[in-house]
Coordinates of C-alpha atoms in Angstrom, one line a residue:
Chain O
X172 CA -54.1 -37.7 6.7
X173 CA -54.1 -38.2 3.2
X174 CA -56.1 -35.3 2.3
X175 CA -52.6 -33.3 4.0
X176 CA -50.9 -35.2 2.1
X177 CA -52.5 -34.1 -1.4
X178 CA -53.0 -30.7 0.0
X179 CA -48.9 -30.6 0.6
X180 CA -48.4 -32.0 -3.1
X181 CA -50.4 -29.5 -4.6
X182 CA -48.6 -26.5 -3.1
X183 CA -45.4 -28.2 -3.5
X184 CA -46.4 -28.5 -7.3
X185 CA -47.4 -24.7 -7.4
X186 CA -44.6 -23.5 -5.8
X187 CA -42.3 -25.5 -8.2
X188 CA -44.5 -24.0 -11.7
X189 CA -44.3 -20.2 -10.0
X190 CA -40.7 -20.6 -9.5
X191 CA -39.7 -22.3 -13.1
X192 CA -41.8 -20.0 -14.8
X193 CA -40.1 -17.0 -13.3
X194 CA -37.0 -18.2 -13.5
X195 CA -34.5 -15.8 -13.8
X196 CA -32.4 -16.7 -17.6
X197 CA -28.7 -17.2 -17.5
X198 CA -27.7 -15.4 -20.7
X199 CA -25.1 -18.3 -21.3
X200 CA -28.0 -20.5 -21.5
X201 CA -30.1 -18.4 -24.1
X202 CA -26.9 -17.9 -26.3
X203 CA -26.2 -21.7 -25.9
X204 CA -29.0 -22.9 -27.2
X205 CA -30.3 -19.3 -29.1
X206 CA -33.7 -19.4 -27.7
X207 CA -35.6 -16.2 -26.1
X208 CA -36.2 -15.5 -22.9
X209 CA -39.8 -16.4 -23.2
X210 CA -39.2 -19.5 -25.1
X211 CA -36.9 -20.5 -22.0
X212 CA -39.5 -19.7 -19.9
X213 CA -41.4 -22.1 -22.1
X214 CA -39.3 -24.6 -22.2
X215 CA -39.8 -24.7 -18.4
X216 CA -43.1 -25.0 -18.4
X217 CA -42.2 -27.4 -20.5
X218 CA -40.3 -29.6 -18.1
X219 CA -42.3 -28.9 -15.2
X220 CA -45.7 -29.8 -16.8
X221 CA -45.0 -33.2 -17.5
X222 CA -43.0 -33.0 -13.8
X223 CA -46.3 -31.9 -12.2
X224 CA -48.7 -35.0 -14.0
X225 CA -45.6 -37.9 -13.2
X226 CA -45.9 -36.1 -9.6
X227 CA -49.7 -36.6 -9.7
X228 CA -48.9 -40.2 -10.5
X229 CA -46.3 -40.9 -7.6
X230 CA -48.5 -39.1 -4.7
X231 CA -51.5 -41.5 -6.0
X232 CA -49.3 -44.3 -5.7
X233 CA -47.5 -43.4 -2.5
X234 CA -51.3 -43.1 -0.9
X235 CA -52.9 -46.2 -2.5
X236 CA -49.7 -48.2 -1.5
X237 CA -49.5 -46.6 1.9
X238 CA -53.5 -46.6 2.9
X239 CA -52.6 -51.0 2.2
X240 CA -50.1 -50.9 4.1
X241 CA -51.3 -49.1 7.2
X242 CA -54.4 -51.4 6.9
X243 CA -52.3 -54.8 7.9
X244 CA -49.6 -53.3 9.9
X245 CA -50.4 -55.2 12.6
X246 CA -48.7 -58.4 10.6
X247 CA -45.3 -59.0 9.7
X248 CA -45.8 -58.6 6.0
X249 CA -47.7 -55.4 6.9
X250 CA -44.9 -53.8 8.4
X251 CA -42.2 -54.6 5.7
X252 CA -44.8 -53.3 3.4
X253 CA -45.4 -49.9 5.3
X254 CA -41.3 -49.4 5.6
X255 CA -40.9 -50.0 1.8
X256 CA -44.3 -47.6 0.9
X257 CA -42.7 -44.8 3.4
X258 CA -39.1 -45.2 1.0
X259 CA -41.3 -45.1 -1.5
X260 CA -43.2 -41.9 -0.3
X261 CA -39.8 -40.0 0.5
X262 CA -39.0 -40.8 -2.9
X263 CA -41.7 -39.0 -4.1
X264 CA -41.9 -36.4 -2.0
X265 CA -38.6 -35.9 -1.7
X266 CA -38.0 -35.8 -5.6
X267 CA -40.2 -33.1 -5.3
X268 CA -38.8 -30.9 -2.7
X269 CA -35.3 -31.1 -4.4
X270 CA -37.1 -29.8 -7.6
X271 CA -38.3 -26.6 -5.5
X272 CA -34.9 -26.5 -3.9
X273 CA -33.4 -26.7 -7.4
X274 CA -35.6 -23.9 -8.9
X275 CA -35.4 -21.6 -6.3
X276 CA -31.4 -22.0 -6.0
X277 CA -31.6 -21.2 -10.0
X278 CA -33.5 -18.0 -9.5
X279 CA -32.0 -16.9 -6.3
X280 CA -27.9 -17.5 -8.0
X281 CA -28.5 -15.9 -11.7
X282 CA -27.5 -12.6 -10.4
X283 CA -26.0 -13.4 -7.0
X284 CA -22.9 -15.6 -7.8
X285 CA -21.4 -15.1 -4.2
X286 CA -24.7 -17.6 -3.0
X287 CA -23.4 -20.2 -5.8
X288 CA -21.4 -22.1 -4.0
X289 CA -23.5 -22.4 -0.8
X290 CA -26.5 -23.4 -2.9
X291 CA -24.7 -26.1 -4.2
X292 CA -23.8 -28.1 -1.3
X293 CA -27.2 -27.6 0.1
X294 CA -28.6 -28.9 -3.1
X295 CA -26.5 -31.6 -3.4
X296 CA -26.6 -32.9 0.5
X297 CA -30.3 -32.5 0.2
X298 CA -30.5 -34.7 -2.8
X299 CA -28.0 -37.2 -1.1
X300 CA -30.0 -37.4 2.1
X301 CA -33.5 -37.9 -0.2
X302 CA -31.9 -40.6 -1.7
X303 CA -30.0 -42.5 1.2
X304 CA -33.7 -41.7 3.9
X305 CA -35.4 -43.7 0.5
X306 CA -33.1 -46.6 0.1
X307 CA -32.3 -47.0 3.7
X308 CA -36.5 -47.4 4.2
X309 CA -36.9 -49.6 1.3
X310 CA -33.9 -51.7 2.2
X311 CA -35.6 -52.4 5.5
X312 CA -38.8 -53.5 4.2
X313 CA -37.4 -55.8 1.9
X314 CA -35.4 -57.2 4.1
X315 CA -38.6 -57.9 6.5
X316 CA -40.6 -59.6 3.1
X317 CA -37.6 -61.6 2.9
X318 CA -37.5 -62.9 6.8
X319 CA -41.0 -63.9 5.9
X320 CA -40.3 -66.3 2.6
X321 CA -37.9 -68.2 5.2
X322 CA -35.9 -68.8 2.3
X323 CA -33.3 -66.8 1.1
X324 CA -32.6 -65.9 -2.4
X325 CA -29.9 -67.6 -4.7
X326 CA -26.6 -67.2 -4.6
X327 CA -27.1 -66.3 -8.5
X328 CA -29.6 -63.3 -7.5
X329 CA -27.2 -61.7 -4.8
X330 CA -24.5 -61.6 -7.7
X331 CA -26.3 -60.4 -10.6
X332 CA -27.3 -57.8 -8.1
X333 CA -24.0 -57.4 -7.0
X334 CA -22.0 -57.3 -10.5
X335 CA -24.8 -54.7 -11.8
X336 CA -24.3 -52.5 -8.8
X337 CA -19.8 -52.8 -8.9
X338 CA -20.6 -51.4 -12.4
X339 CA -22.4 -48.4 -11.2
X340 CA -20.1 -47.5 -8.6
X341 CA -16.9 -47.7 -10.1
X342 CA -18.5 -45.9 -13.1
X343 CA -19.5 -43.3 -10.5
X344 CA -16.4 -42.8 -8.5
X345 CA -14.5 -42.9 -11.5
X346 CA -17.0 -39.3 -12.8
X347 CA -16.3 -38.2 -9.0
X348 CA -13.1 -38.5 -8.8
X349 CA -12.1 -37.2 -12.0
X350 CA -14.2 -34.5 -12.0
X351 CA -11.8 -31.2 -12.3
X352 CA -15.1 -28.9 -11.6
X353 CA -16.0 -30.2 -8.5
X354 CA -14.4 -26.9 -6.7
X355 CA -13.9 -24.8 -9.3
X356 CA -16.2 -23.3 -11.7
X357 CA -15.6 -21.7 -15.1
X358 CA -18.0 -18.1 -15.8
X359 CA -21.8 -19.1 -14.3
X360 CA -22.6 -21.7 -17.4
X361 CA -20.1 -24.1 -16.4
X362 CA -20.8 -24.7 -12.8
X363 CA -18.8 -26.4 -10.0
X364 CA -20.3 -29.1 -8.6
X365 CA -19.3 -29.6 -4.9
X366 CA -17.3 -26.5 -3.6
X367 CA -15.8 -28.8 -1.6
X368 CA -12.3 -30.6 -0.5
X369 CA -12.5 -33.9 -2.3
X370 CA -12.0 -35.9 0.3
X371 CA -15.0 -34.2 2.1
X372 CA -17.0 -35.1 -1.1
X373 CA -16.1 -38.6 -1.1
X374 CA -16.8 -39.4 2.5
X375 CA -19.8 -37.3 3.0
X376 CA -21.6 -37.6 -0.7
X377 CA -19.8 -40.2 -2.8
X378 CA -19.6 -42.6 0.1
X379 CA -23.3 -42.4 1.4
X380 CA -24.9 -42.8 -2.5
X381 CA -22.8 -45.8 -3.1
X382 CA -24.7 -47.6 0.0
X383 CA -27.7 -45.9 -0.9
X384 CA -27.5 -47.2 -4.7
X385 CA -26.4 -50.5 -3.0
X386 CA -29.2 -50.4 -0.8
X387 CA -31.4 -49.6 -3.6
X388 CA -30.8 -52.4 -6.1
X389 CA -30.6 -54.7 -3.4
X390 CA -34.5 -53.7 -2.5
X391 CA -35.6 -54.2 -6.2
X392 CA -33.8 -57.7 -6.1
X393 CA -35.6 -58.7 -3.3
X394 CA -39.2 -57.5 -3.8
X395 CA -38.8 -59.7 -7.1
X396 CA -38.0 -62.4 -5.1
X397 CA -40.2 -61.9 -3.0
X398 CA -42.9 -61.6 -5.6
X399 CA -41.8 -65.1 -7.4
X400 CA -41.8 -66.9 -4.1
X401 CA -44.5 -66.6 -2.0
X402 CA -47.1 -68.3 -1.3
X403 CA -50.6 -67.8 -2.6
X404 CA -51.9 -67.7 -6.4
X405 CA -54.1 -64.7 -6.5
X406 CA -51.5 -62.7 -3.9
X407 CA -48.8 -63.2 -5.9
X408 CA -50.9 -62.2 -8.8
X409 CA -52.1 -58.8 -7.3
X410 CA -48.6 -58.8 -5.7
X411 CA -47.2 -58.5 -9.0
X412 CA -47.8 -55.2 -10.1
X413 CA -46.7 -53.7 -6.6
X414 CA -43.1 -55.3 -7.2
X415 CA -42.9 -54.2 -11.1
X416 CA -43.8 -50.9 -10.0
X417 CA -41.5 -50.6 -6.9
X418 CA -38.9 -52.2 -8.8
X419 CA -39.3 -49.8 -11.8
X420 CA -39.2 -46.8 -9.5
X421 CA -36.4 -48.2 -7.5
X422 CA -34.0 -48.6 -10.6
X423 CA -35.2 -45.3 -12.7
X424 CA -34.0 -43.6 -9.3
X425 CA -31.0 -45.1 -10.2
X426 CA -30.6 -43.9 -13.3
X427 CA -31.9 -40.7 -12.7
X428 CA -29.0 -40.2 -10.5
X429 CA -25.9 -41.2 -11.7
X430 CA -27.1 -39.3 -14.9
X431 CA -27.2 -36.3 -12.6
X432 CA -23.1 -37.4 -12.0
X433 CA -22.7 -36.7 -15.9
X434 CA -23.6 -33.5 -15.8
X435 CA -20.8 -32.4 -18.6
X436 CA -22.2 -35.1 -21.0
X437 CA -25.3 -33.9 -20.2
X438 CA -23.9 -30.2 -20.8
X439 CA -23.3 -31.3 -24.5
X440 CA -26.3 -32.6 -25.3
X441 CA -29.0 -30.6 -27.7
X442 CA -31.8 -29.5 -26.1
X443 CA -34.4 -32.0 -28.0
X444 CA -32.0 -35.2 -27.0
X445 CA -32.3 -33.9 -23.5
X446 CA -36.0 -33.4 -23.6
X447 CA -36.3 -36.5 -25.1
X448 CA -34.0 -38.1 -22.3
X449 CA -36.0 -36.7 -19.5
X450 CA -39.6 -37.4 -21.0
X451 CA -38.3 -41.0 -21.1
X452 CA -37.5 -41.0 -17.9
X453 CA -40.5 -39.0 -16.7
X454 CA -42.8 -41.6 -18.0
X455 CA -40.8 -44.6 -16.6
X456 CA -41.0 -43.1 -13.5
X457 CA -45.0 -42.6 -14.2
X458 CA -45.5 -46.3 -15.5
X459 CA -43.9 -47.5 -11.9
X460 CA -46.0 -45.6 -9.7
X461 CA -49.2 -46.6 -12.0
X462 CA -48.2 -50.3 -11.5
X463 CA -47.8 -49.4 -7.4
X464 CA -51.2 -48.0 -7.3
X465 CA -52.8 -50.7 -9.2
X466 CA -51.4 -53.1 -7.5
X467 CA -51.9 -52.0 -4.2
X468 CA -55.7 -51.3 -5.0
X469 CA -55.8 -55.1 -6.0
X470 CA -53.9 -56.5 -2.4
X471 CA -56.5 -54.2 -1.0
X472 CA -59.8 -55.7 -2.3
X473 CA -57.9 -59.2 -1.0
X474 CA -58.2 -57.6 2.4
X475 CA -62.1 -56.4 2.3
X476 CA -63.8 -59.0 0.8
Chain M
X98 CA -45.7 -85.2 22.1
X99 CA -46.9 -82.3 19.9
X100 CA -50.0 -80.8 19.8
X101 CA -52.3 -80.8 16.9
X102 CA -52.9 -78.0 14.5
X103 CA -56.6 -76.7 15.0
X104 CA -59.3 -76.8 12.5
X105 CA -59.0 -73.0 11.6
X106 CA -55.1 -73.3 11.3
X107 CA -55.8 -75.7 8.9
X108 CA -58.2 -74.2 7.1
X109 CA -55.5 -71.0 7.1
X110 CA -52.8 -73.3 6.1
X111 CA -55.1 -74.4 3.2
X112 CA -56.2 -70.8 2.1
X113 CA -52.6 -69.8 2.2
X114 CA -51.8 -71.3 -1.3
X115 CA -54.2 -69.1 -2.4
X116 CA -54.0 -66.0 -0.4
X117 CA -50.7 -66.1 0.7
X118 CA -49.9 -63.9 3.9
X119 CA -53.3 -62.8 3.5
X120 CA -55.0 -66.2 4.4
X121 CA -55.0 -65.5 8.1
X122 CA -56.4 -62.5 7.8
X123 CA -58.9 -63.5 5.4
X124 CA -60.1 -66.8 7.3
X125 CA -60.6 -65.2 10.8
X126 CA -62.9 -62.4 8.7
X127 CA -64.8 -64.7 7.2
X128 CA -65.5 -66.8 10.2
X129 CA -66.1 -63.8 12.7
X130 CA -68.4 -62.1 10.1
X131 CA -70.4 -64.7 8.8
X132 CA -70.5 -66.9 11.5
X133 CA -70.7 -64.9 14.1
X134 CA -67.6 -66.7 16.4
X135 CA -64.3 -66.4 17.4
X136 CA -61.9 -68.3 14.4
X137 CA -60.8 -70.6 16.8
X138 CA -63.4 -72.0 17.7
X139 CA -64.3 -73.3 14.4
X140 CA -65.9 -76.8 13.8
X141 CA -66.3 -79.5 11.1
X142 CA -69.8 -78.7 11.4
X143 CA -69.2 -75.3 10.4
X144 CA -67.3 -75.8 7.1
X145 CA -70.5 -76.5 5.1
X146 CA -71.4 -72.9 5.5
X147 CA -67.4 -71.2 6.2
X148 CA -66.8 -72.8 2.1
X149 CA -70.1 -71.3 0.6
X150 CA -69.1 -67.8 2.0
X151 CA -65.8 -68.2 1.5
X152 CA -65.7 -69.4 -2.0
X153 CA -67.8 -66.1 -2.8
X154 CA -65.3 -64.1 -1.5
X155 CA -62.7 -65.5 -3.7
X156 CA -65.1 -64.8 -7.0
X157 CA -64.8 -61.8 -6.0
X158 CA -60.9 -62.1 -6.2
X159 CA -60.3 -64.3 -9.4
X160 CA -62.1 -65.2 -12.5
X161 CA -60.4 -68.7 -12.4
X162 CA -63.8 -71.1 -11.4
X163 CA -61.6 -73.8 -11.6
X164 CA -59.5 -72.7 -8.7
X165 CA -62.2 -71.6 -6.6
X166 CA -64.2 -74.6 -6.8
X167 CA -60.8 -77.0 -6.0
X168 CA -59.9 -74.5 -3.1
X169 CA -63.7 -75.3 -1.8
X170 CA -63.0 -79.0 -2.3
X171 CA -60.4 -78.7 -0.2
X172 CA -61.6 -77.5 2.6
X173 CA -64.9 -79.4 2.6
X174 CA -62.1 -82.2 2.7
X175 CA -61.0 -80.9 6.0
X176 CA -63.8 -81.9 7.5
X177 CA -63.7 -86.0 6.8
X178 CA -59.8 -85.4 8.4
X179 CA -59.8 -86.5 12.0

């Protein structure tokens, strides 16, 4: 199974470098940021490269974490474990697919605007469903760790969690909301981003990624509670580096989406600050998967010896 | 009145503050690969030879001699329990 698995990744991942390379080139983009058309196509290759190796890293992860998991399934802690490595796995995957999505939608718009808006509610319903199939998963399995503690976290926890997560969402409804582009778009550069009656974005997109980013944070809280509070020395120890990964990747998911809400900040940024934004992220996103492989390698030597 | 806790639940019950949710797992391995028997069955007589095995499994697990030799002390203990 896991040989499919890799087999899938690496196509995805050749599919996604044919179609950034190829990419057809907005002019409004070249005269933006006066570069070339090769040295856009560069820049691609540029993005997706380190895409490709962070990729690597989350498919190791997701197979490491998962091959643990399906190994004790038959036990409670097993299953939790399995739920959160499949959230974890569509997270990965998923990530992935939207990139393809994304790449293809670029190439197939540049010269057919009358697709534009079409393109854009796929993407966007695509990257909402990724997001809330992920949390939903994740939320489940934690939520299964923390039946087993038989304890449940501080009062303290649940509202650092909860004041962390009101500031993301009013933040976000308040880009949503006020967004004047959401169905209307100014010459290609300066895309819509919905084509849609507002009220059908805010019950059918806004609405499902607050409870996904609810269910989200919620899932990193826990598997750190989880994490400090059970039982065993040299579990928790091996335990640890699971959690710190999954929490890592949970919260840079996060981030990685409500910075997708600012796109028109985004829009004004120089090219190197964005680079440099997205290698940071890039890497984060790396580090966490890292930490989930590592860590489900050790919780897996606690289960042959 | 209630029923006592068998020797292998105690031995799990022990193991847990090492292994966590793993103990139970780890304890009926031992005792089914090693000693050749069904973990419930477990006797005192068998904990001489359950801690050697088991405490070599654990080096395998931790560097910390310390807490494998007090984890073996404490299951040789279970055996003097009545």
């Amino acid at each position: 199974m896991y040989k499919r698995i890799i087999y899938l990744m690496f196509t995805d991942l050749l599919i996604y470098i044919v179609l950034s390379f190829s990419a057809l080139n907005h002019q409004e983009v070249l005269q933006k940021y006066r570069i070339s058309s090769l040295q856009l196509r560069l820049l691609n290759l540029m993005v997706a490269i380190p895409i490709m190796i962070i990729w690597g890293f989350a498919v190791y992860g997701y197979v490491r974490f998962r091959d643990y998991a399906q190994g004790i399934k038959g036990n409670n802690d097993g299953l939790a474990l399995t739920a959160i490595a499949d959230g974890i796995g569509i997270m990965a995957f998923g990530g992935l697919l939207v990139a393809c999505v994304n790449a293809f939608i670029r190439n197939l718009t540049v010269n057919n605007d009358q697709l534009l808006p079409r393109a854009t509610v796929l993407r966007n319903y695509l990257s909402m469903l990724v997001v809330l199939a992920a949390f939903s998963l994740t939320y489940y399995g934690t939520g299964r760790l923390r039946q087993i503690l038989k304890r449940p976290a501080k009062q303290r926890a649940y509202m650092v969690t909860l004041a962390i997560y009101i500031v993301f969402a009013a933040g976000y409804m308040v880009l949503a909301l006020i967004d004047v582009t959401r169905d209307k778009n100014e010459g290609i550069f300066s895309t819509a981003s919905h084509y849609l009656p507002w009220w059908v974005v805010v019950l059918t997109i806004v609405f499902p990624y607050l409870y996904a980013w609810y269910a989200g944070l919620l899932s990193a809280m826990r598997i750190n509670y989880y994490r400090r509070h059970v039982k065993g020395v040299i579990y928790r120890q091996a335990l640890g580096y699971l959690a710190w990964g999954i929490g890592i990747v949970i919260v840079i998911t996060l981030v990685g989406q409500y910075l997708g809400s600012l796109s028109e900040t985004l829009e004004k940024m120089s090219l190197v600050s964005l680079l440099q934004l997205l290698y940071v992220i890039l890497l984060t996103y790396g580090i966490g998967f890292y930490l989930i492989a590592r860590g489900a390698k050790q919780l897996k030597k606690i289960e042959e010896v | 009145m209630a029923s006592r806790t068998t020797l292998y639940q105690q031995v799990v019950e022990v193991t847990a503050d090492v292994l966590g949710p793993a103990a139970e797992r780890f304890v009926a391995r031992q005792i089914e690969n090693h000693l050749n028997k069904p973990p419930e069955k477990l006797t005192r007589s068998d904990l001489e030879e359950l801690v050697d095995w088991i405490k070599l499994a654990i080096s395998m697990l931790t560097d910390d001699q310390t807490l494998v030799d007090a984890y073996g002390k404490r299951i040789l203990e279970l055996a003097k329990k009545r």
